[in-house]
Amino acid sequence: MNVAIAEPFYKSLSKLTREEQDQVRETVFLFLQNPKHPSIKWHKLRKKGFSSIYVNLDLRIILYEGREVYILVYVDHHDDAYRWVENHQAEVHPRTGVLQIFRVVEEIKVVPREVRPLLNYPEDYLLDLGVPPSYLRPLLLVENDDQLLELLSGLPQDVQERLLDLHAGKKVVPPPKVRTLEDLARHPLSRQHLQFIQDLDALRRALSHPWERWMVFLHPAQREAVERTFQGPARVTGSAGTGKTVVALHRAAKLAERYPGAPLLLTSYNRFLAARLRAGLRLLLGEVPGNLTVENLHSLAVRLHQKHLGPAQIAKEEEYLPWLSEAASSLSYEPGFLRSEFAFLDAWGLYEWDLYKGFPRSGRGVPLTARERRRLFDAFQKVWERMEAKGLLTFNRLLHRLRAKAEAGELPRFRAAVVDEAQDLGPAELLFLRALVEEGPDDLFFALDPAQRIYRAPLSWQAMGLEVRGRSIRLKVNYRTTREIAQAAEGLLPPEVEEEVREVLSLLQGPPPSVRGFPTQEDCAEDLVAWVRNHLDFGIPPEEIGVLTRVRDLARGLRERLVAHGIPATLLSDKEEQEGGVRVGTVHSAKGLEFRAVAVFGANRDLFPLESLLKKAASEEERAHLEEQDRNLLYVAFSRAREHLWVGYWGEPSPFLKA
């Protein structure tokens, strides 16, 4: 029996309680092993091709019997499940041959006025693009963007994207036609919204993490980034929710298939994100390929240093800052500038005077003469010598040592590397990666969003020797977040971020975010607890609710408050498995995560941006960078939410919140 799972099934399954999800899985396993099992209650429905399977007295699985294949299309409570069937249609498209599942469009009455359609194309061409026949007339009556988005939301994802490209003025080529079941299973359009199940183990993996359905389904722009052979470094960029991590995972899997036996690397900047990538690969492939190393950059570098250069003790900033103040005591510079300039040299590996004296300092704010540079360098040299005498080095210096060894051919190298969340890597990390990976086709692949840069100042890719012109793909369609939340998140940002226009479309709809001001922190916390309890009462599992703050002390206090009100809660950590409960933590700790419902507690003027951090800025330029990072941080917080967003502040709101 050939079986596939449609994307709406995953979405609907994820909205059930954990107990209900377990019951659905048991029923599906039993059905696939023996559809005629006496405990299976299977009823054909009036609408052609659809059937329902009883899970219990209330839950129903909706099944579609297609051409030589059974497709799990939806699951919900009794009335909602049958209402979904009434509102949806499944049919093989007359031109493409692809099985499409789409929302029934209402009959459009003749309008006695001249209409200027937004998409004015011949019906035959629209049919070739996969538009269902019943959508042709409604589509030709659409006159504005809101009408278009509303109509498109009922169509299969691949058709939505083709029509959006048409609307953007792009040339769209009709897809090839499907003729056999094998064609259907292999066809890129089918793989966007159907997952074909080969055996029960594959089914078990597919249903074990339904909220991770995006790891299974790729969309056209994503697939191009995954499957293309790039003649050098490449990158994929996009707003939160556009599937960059999905692309990184699939790209790593594709490279493991393309270069069997060659050493490959999948990495990110911290341990938690690397653990998420490892879990994602297991979900996608069942196991991590033997030739693919999945490790965060810090761990990889320390391990390589230990093996090839010996043990390394990383100096903490609080250890060497007093030495810096002492070495530069005769110089008339503020402590903040000294710390910043020292970090600048350390990041770029400017440990020799000849390297520093002519190195460009654009954007540094404080201009320096050649003599001033020399005096600063001499002070920094004393700090480095003192570190070396104590067996200490900064992490950046460790990276530059490894880079030199790799460039000399004295380190094992990777055939290719895929880097997720690359916007938060600095010069030392990027130069290290460049040296660690052999130059050639498919060598370096970066996934990033400049608006999620929360640790580093912007960098010139060209200056890093990472030329990606002609090898850069921008993802624009948000598959994760509702339109209302996506617009609120993007509204925090300027129209362009690092010369990229913030262009994003979400075809999902939901309630508008709730942004609320309170006279006191106590009032704000009380409303937050009521909001969390309300979502729990409506059936959202506690693990799918995130409560995020700017600072750790606020997070700890909120976790205690929730527990005191009988609500299970746990602090976010970098462990792959966590205790149950509402997830509470700083925005930094939620990087790379997503939740059905998110509360941002403390969107205040003194927290976003963090006033205590701004006071340490050495120049106006550095202060501007810090403000930009905190604006990005608030954007990260908003964009962790898929369906529901609550934002609370007391006193004055953050200047990033627009009225």
Short mmCIF file of N, CA, C and O in Angstrom, two decimals, residues 166-230:
data_model
loop_
_atom_site.label_atom_id
_atom_site.label_comp_id
_atom_site.label_asym_id
_atom_site.label_seq_id
_atom_site.Cartn_x
_atom_site.Cartn_y
_atom_site.Cartn_z
N LEU A 166 4.81 35.78 -10.64
CA LEU A 166 4.18 36.51 -11.74
C LEU A 166 3.87 37.94 -11.32
O LEU A 166 4.13 38.90 -12.05
N HIS A 167 3.31 38.07 -10.12
CA HIS A 167 2.95 39.39 -9.60
C HIS A 167 4.18 40.28 -9.46
O HIS A 167 4.11 41.50 -9.62
N ALA A 168 5.35 39.65 -9.15
CA ALA A 168 6.60 40.41 -8.99
C ALA A 168 7.26 40.71 -10.33
O ALA A 168 8.34 41.30 -10.37
N GLY A 169 6.63 40.27 -11.42
CA GLY A 169 7.16 40.56 -12.75
C GLY A 169 8.20 39.58 -13.24
O GLY A 169 8.90 39.84 -14.22
N LYS A 170 8.30 38.43 -12.57
CA LYS A 170 9.29 37.44 -12.98
C LYS A 170 8.74 36.51 -14.06
O LYS A 170 7.52 36.31 -14.14
N LYS A 171 9.63 35.94 -14.84
CA LYS A 171 9.23 34.96 -15.84
C LYS A 171 9.03 33.62 -15.13
O LYS A 171 9.89 33.16 -14.39
N VAL A 172 7.88 32.99 -15.35
CA VAL A 172 7.57 31.73 -14.69
C VAL A 172 7.35 30.65 -15.75
O VAL A 172 6.48 30.79 -16.62
N VAL A 173 8.14 29.59 -15.66
CA VAL A 173 8.05 28.50 -16.62
C VAL A 173 7.11 27.43 -16.08
O VAL A 173 7.23 27.04 -14.91
N PRO A 174 6.15 26.94 -16.88
CA PRO A 174 5.24 25.89 -16.41
C PRO A 174 6.00 24.63 -15.99
O PRO A 174 7.04 24.30 -16.59
N PRO A 175 5.52 23.92 -14.98
CA PRO A 175 6.20 22.71 -14.51
C PRO A 175 5.96 21.54 -15.45
O PRO A 175 5.02 21.55 -16.25
N PRO A 176 6.80 20.50 -15.35
CA PRO A 176 6.58 19.29 -16.16
C PRO A 176 5.34 18.54 -15.69
O PRO A 176 4.86 18.73 -14.58
N LYS A 177 4.83 17.65 -16.55
CA LYS A 177 3.61 16.92 -16.23
C LYS A 177 3.92 15.58 -15.58
O LYS A 177 4.88 14.92 -15.94
N VAL A 178 3.08 15.19 -14.62
CA VAL A 178 3.19 13.90 -13.94
C VAL A 178 2.36 12.86 -14.69
O VAL A 178 1.23 13.13 -15.08
N ARG A 179 2.94 11.66 -14.88
CA ARG A 179 2.19 10.62 -15.60
C ARG A 179 2.00 9.34 -14.79
O ARG A 179 1.04 8.63 -14.98
N THR A 180 2.94 9.02 -13.90
CA THR A 180 2.85 7.77 -13.15
C THR A 180 3.00 8.05 -11.66
O THR A 180 3.39 9.15 -11.25
N LEU A 181 2.72 7.02 -10.85
CA LEU A 181 2.90 7.16 -9.41
C LEU A 181 4.37 7.44 -9.08
O LEU A 181 4.68 8.24 -8.20
N GLU A 182 5.27 6.80 -9.83
CA GLU A 182 6.70 7.05 -9.61
C GLU A 182 7.03 8.51 -9.91
O GLU A 182 7.79 9.15 -9.19
N ASP A 183 6.45 9.02 -10.99
CA ASP A 183 6.63 10.45 -11.30
C ASP A 183 6.12 11.31 -10.16
O ASP A 183 6.74 12.30 -9.76
N LEU A 184 4.95 10.93 -9.65
CA LEU A 184 4.33 11.71 -8.57
C LEU A 184 5.24 11.73 -7.35
O LEU A 184 5.42 12.77 -6.71
N ALA A 185 5.81 10.58 -7.00
CA ALA A 185 6.66 10.50 -5.81
C ALA A 185 7.95 11.28 -5.99
O ALA A 185 8.48 11.85 -5.04
N ARG A 186 8.48 11.33 -7.23
CA ARG A 186 9.75 12.01 -7.48
C ARG A 186 9.57 13.48 -7.84
O ARG A 186 10.50 14.26 -7.74
N HIS A 187 8.39 13.82 -8.29
CA HIS A 187 8.16 15.16 -8.84
C HIS A 187 8.42 16.24 -7.78
O HIS A 187 7.93 16.14 -6.65
N PRO A 188 9.19 17.29 -8.10
CA PRO A 188 9.48 18.34 -7.11
C PRO A 188 8.25 19.02 -6.56
O PRO A 188 8.22 19.45 -5.42
N LEU A 189 7.18 19.10 -7.37
CA LEU A 189 5.95 19.73 -6.85
C LEU A 189 5.32 18.87 -5.77
O LEU A 189 4.83 19.38 -4.76
N SER A 190 5.31 17.56 -5.99
CA SER A 190 4.74 16.66 -4.98
C SER A 190 5.55 16.73 -3.70
O SER A 190 5.00 16.72 -2.59
N ARG A 191 6.87 16.80 -3.83
CA ARG A 191 7.73 16.79 -2.65
C ARG A 191 7.57 18.05 -1.82
O ARG A 191 8.00 18.12 -0.68
N GLN A 192 6.94 19.08 -2.41
CA GLN A 192 6.69 20.29 -1.64
C GLN A 192 5.57 20.11 -0.63
O GLN A 192 5.56 20.76 0.41
N HIS A 193 4.59 19.26 -0.94
CA HIS A 193 3.45 19.18 -0.02
C HIS A 193 3.02 17.75 0.30
O HIS A 193 2.04 17.55 1.01
N LEU A 194 3.74 16.74 -0.23
CA LEU A 194 3.46 15.35 0.11
C LEU A 194 4.75 14.66 0.53
O LEU A 194 5.78 14.81 -0.13
N GLN A 195 4.70 13.92 1.63
CA GLN A 195 5.84 13.09 2.03
C GLN A 195 5.44 11.64 1.83
O GLN A 195 4.51 11.14 2.48
N PHE A 196 6.14 10.95 0.94
CA PHE A 196 5.83 9.55 0.68
C PHE A 196 6.53 8.68 1.71
O PHE A 196 7.73 8.81 1.96
N ILE A 197 5.76 7.78 2.31
CA ILE A 197 6.25 6.94 3.40
C ILE A 197 6.63 5.57 2.84
O ILE A 197 5.82 4.88 2.22
N GLN A 198 7.90 5.15 3.09
CA GLN A 198 8.38 3.89 2.56
C GLN A 198 8.12 2.72 3.50
O GLN A 198 7.91 1.59 3.06
N ASP A 199 8.17 2.97 4.81
CA ASP A 199 7.99 1.88 5.77
C ASP A 199 7.52 2.48 7.10
O ASP A 199 7.42 3.70 7.25
N LEU A 200 7.27 1.60 8.06
CA LEU A 200 6.74 2.06 9.36
C LEU A 200 7.77 2.88 10.13
O LEU A 200 7.40 3.80 10.87
N ASP A 201 9.06 2.58 9.97
CA ASP A 201 10.07 3.38 10.65
C ASP A 201 10.06 4.81 10.13
O ASP A 201 10.18 5.77 10.90
N ALA A 202 9.92 4.96 8.81
CA ALA A 202 9.83 6.30 8.23
C ALA A 202 8.60 7.02 8.73
O ALA A 202 8.62 8.22 9.01
N LEU A 203 7.49 6.30 8.85
CA LEU A 203 6.26 6.90 9.36
C LEU A 203 6.44 7.34 10.81
O LEU A 203 6.02 8.43 11.20
N ARG A 204 7.10 6.49 11.59
CA ARG A 204 7.31 6.82 13.00
C ARG A 204 8.13 8.10 13.13
O ARG A 204 7.84 8.97 13.96
N ARG A 205 9.17 8.23 12.31
CA ARG A 205 9.97 9.46 12.33
C ARG A 205 9.15 10.65 11.89
O ARG A 205 9.22 11.73 12.46
N ALA A 206 8.34 10.45 10.84
CA ALA A 206 7.58 11.56 10.28
C ALA A 206 6.56 12.11 11.27
O ALA A 206 6.31 13.31 11.33
N LEU A 207 5.96 11.22 12.06
CA LEU A 207 4.91 11.65 12.98
C LEU A 207 5.41 12.01 14.37
O LEU A 207 4.66 12.49 15.20
N SER A 208 6.70 11.74 14.63
CA SER A 208 7.19 11.97 15.99
C SER A 208 7.38 13.45 16.29
O SER A 208 7.32 13.86 17.43
N HIS A 209 7.61 14.27 15.26
CA HIS A 209 7.80 15.71 15.46
C HIS A 209 6.99 16.49 14.44
O HIS A 209 7.55 17.12 13.54
N PRO A 210 5.67 16.48 14.55
CA PRO A 210 4.87 17.13 13.50
C PRO A 210 5.12 18.62 13.38
O PRO A 210 4.97 19.18 12.31
N TRP A 211 5.53 19.29 14.46
CA TRP A 211 5.77 20.72 14.36
C TRP A 211 7.04 21.02 13.56
O TRP A 211 7.32 22.14 13.19
N GLU A 212 7.83 19.98 13.26
CA GLU A 212 9.03 20.15 12.46
C GLU A 212 8.77 19.78 11.00
O GLU A 212 9.67 19.38 10.27
N ARG A 213 7.51 19.88 10.55
CA ARG A 213 7.17 19.45 9.19
C ARG A 213 7.98 20.18 8.14
O ARG A 213 8.20 19.68 7.05
N TRP A 214 8.46 21.41 8.48
CA TRP A 214 9.23 22.20 7.52
C TRP A 214 10.55 21.54 7.19
O TRP A 214 11.20 21.90 6.22
N MET A 215 11.00 20.57 8.00
CA MET A 215 12.24 19.87 7.68
C MET A 215 12.04 18.86 6.56
O MET A 215 12.99 18.35 5.99
N VAL A 216 10.79 18.54 6.26
CA VAL A 216 10.50 17.54 5.25
C VAL A 216 10.19 18.19 3.91
O VAL A 216 10.62 17.74 2.86
N PHE A 217 9.44 19.28 3.94
CA PHE A 217 8.94 19.89 2.71
C PHE A 217 9.82 21.06 2.28
O PHE A 217 10.09 21.97 3.06
N LEU A 218 10.26 21.02 1.03
CA LEU A 218 11.01 22.13 0.45
C LEU A 218 10.16 22.84 -0.59
O LEU A 218 9.34 22.21 -1.26
N HIS A 219 10.40 24.12 -0.75
CA HIS A 219 9.68 24.93 -1.72
C HIS A 219 10.66 25.41 -2.79
O HIS A 219 11.87 25.28 -2.62
N PRO A 220 10.18 25.93 -3.92
CA PRO A 220 11.05 26.15 -5.08
C PRO A 220 12.34 26.91 -4.82
O PRO A 220 13.41 26.47 -5.20
N ALA A 221 12.25 28.08 -4.19
CA ALA A 221 13.47 28.86 -3.94
C ALA A 221 14.41 28.10 -3.00
O ALA A 221 15.63 28.13 -3.15
N GLN A 222 13.82 27.40 -2.01
CA GLN A 222 14.63 26.60 -1.10
C GLN A 222 15.32 25.46 -1.86
O GLN A 222 16.51 25.19 -1.66
N ARG A 223 14.58 24.80 -2.73
CA ARG A 223 15.15 23.65 -3.45
C ARG A 223 16.30 24.08 -4.35
O ARG A 223 17.29 23.35 -4.49
N GLU A 224 16.18 25.25 -4.96
CA GLU A 224 17.29 25.73 -5.80
C GLU A 224 18.55 25.88 -4.97
O GLU A 224 19.64 25.48 -5.39
N ALA A 225 18.43 26.46 -3.77
CA ALA A 225 19.59 26.66 -2.92
C ALA A 225 20.18 25.33 -2.46
O ALA A 225 21.39 25.19 -2.30
N VAL A 226 19.32 24.33 -2.25
CA VAL A 226 19.77 23.02 -1.78
C VAL A 226 20.48 22.24 -2.89
O VAL A 226 21.54 21.64 -2.67
N GLU A 227 19.94 22.24 -4.09
CA GLU A 227 20.40 21.30 -5.12
C GLU A 227 21.41 21.88 -6.10
O GLU A 227 22.09 21.13 -6.80
N ARG A 228 21.53 23.19 -6.16
CA ARG A 228 22.42 23.79 -7.14
C ARG A 228 23.89 23.52 -6.81
O ARG A 228 24.28 23.48 -5.64
N THR A 229 24.72 23.33 -7.84
CA THR A 229 26.16 23.25 -7.67
C THR A 229 26.73 24.66 -7.82
O THR A 229 26.61 25.27 -8.89
N PHE A 230 27.33 25.19 -6.76
CA PHE A 230 27.86 26.54 -6.76
C PHE A 230 29.37 26.50 -7.03
O PHE A 230 30.08 25.70 -6.42
#
